[in-house]
PDB file of C-alpha atoms in Angstrom:
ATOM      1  CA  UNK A  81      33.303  22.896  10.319  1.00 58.00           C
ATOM      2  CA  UNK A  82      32.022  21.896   6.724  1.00 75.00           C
ATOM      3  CA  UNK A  83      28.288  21.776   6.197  1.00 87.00           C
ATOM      4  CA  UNK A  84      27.757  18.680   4.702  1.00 91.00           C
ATOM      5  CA  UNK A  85      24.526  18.447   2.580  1.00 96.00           C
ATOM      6  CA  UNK A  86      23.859  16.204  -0.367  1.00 95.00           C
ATOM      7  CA  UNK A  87      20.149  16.375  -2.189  1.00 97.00           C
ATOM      8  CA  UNK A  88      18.966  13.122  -3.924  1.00 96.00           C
ATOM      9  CA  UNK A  89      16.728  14.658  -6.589  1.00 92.00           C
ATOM     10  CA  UNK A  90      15.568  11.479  -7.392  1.00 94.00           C
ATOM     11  CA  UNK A  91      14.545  10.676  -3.710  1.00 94.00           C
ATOM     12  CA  UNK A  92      10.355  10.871  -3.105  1.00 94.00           C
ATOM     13  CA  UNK A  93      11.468  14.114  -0.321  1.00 94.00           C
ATOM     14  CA  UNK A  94      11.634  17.617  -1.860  1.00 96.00           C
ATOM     15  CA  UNK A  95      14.790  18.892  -2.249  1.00 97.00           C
ATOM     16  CA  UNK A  96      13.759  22.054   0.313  1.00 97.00           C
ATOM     17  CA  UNK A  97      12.752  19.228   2.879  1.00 97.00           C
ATOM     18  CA  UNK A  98      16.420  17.353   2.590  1.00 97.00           C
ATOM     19  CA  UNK A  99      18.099  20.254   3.518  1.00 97.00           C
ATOM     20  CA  UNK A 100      15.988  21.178   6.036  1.00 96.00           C
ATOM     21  CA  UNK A 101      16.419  18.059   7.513  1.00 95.00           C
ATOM     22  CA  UNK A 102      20.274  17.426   7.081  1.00 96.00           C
ATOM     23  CA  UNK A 103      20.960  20.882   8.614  1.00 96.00           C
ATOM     24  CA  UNK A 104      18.198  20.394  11.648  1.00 92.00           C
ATOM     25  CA  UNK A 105      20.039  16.936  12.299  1.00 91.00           C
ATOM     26  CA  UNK A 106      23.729  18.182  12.248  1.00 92.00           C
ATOM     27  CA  UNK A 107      22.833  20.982  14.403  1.00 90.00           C
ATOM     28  CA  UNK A 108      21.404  18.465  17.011  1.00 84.00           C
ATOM     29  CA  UNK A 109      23.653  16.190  16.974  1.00 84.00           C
ATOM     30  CA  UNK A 110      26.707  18.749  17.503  1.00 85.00           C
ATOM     31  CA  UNK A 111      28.097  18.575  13.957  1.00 90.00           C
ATOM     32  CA  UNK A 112      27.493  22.043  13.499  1.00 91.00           C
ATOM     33  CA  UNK A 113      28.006  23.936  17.135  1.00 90.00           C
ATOM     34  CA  UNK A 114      25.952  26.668  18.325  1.00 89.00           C
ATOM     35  CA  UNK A 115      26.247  30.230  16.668  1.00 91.00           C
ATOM     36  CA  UNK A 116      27.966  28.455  13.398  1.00 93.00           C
ATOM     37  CA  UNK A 117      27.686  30.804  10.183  1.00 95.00           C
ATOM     38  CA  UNK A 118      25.378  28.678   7.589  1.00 96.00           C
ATOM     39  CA  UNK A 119      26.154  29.576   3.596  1.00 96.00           C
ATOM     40  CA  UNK A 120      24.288  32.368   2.145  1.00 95.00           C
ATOM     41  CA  UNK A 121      20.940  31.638   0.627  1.00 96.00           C
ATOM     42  CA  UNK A 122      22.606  31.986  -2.874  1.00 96.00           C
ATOM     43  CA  UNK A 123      25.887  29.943  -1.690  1.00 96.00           C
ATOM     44  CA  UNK A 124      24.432  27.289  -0.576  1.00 96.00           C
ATOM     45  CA  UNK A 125      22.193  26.733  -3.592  1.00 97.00           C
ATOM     46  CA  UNK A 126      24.948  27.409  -6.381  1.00 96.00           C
ATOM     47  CA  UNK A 127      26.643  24.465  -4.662  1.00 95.00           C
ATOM     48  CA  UNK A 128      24.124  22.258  -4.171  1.00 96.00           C
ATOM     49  CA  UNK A 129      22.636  23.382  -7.507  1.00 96.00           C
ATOM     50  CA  UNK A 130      19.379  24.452  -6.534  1.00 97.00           C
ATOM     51  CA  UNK A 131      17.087  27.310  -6.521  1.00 97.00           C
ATOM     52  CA  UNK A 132      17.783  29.868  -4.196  1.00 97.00           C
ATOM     53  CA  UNK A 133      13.715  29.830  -3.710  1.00 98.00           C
ATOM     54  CA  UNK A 134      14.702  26.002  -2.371  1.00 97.00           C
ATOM     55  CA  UNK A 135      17.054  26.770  -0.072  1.00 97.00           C
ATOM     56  CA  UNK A 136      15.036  29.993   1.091  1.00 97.00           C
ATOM     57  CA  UNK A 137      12.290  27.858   1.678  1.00 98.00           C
ATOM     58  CA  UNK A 138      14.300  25.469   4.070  1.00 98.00           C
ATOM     59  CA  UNK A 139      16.189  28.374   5.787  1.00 96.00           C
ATOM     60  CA  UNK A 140      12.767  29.580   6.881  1.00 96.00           C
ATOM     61  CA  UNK A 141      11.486  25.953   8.286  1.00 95.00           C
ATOM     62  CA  UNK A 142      14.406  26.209  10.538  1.00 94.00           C
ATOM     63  CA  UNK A 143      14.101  29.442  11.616  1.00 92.00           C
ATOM     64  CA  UNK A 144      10.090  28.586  12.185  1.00 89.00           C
ATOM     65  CA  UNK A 145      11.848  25.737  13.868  1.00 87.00           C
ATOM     66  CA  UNK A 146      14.504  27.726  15.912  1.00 87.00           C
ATOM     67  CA  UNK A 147      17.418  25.778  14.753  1.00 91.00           C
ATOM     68  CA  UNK A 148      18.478  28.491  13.040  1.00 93.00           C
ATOM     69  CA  UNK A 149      18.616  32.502  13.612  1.00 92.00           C
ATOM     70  CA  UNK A 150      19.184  35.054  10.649  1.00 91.00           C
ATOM     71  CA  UNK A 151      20.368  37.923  11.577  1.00 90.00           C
ATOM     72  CA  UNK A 152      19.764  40.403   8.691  1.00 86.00           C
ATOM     73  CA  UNK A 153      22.859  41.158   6.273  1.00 89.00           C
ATOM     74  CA  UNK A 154      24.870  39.378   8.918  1.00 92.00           C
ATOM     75  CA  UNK A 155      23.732  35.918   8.004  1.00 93.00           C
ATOM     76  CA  UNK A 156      22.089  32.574   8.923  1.00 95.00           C
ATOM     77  CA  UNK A 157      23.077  31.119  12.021  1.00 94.00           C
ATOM     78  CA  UNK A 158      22.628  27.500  14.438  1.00 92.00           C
ATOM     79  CA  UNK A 159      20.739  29.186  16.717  1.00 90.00           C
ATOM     80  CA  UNK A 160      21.357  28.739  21.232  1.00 82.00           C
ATOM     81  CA  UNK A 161      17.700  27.619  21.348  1.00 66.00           C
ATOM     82  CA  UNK A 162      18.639  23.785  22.030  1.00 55.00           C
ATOM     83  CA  UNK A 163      15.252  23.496  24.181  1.00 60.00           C
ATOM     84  CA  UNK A 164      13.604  25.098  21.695  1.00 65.00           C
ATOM     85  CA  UNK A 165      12.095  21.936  20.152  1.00 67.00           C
ATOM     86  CA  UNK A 166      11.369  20.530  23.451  1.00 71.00           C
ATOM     87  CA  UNK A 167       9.341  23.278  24.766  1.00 71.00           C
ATOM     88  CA  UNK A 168       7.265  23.881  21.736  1.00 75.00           C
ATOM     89  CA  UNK A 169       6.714  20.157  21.296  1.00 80.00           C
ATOM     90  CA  UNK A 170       5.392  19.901  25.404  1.00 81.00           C
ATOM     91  CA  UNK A 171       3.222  23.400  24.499  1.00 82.00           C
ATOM     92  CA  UNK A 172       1.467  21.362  21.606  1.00 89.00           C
ATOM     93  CA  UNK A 173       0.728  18.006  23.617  1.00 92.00           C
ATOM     94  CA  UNK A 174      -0.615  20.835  26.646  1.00 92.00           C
ATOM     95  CA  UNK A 175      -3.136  22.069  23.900  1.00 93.00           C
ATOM     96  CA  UNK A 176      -3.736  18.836  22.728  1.00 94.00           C
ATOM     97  CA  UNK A 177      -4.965  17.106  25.931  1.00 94.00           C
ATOM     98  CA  UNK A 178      -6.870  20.530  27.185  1.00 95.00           C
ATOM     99  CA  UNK A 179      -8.596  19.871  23.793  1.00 95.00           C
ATOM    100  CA  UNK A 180      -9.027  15.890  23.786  1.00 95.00           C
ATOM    101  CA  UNK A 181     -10.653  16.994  27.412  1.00 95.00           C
ATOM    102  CA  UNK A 182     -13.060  19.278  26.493  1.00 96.00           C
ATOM    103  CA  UNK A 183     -14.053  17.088  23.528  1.00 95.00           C
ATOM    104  CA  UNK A 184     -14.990  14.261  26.389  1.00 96.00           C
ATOM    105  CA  UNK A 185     -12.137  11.730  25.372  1.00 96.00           C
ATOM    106  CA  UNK A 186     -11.090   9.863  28.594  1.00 96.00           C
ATOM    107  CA  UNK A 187      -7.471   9.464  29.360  1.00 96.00           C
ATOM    108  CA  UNK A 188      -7.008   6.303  27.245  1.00 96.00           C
ATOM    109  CA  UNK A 189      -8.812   7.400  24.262  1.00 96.00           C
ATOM    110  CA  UNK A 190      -6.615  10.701  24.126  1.00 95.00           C
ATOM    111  CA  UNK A 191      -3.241   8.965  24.351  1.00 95.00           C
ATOM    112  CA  UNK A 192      -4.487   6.255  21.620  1.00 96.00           C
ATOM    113  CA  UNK A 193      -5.474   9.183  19.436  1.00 95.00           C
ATOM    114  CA  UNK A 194      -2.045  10.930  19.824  1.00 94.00           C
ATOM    115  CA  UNK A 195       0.050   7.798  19.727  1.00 94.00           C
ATOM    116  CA  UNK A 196      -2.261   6.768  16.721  1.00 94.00           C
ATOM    117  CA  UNK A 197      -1.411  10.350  14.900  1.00 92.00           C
ATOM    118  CA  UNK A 198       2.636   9.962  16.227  1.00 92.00           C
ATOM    119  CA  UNK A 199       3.087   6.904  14.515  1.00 92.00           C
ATOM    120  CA  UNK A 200       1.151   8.177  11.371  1.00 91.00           C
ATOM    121  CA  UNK A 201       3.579  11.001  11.456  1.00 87.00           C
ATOM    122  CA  UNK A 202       6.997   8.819  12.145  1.00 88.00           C
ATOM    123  CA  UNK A 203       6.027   5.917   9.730  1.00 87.00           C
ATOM    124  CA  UNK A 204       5.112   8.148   6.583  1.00 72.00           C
ATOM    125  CA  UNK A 205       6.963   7.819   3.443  1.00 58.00           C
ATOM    126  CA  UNK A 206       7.688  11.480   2.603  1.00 51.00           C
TER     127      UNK A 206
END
């Protein structure tokens, strides 16, 4: 299975962030299957023309992310983790609501604030 990544460097999203994205998205959707071998660092940027520092930077946001794994010399891989996003994102909205809590913010007010800050997130023009 081809990795299939085009950069726009015209678009208003970093180049780094593009392939983050297109690789995070491919992975979740099945395109690329659990445990597929990504490009080397310095592959994947000689044919997409980038810096290696760029694609560097967008291997690690997907490791930080657990879609991927890299494995030393052995490479860059879709990392098993499918639940991985999942569970951190449920950890995060724990923390958030022990915090909106202790702050005093009743029920409603803590679920406008995060669905306020949600759609901030979603509906942003990177």
């Amino acid at each position: 299975m081809p990795l299939s990544i085009t950069v726009d460097p015209d678009a208003p999203v970093a180049p780094y962030e593009q392939v983050r994205a297109q690789i995070a998205e491919q992975a979740r959707g099945g395109a690329l299957p659990v445990g597929h071998r990504l490009p080397t660092v310095r592959g994947l940027a000689g044919e997409l023309g980038l810096a290696a520092n760029t694609v560097a930077k967008a291997y690690r946001a997907l490791e930080a992310d657990g879609v991927i794994e890299t494995r030393g010399r052995h490479g860059s891989f879709i990392a098993a983790g499918g639940d991985t996003a999942a569970r951190e994102a449920a950890a995060a909205a724990r923390s958030y609501a022990q915090r909106a809590r202790r702050l005093g913010l009743d029920r409603a007010a803590a679920l406008a604030a995060a669905e306020e800050a949600v759609a901030a997130e979603y509906d942003r023009r990177d």
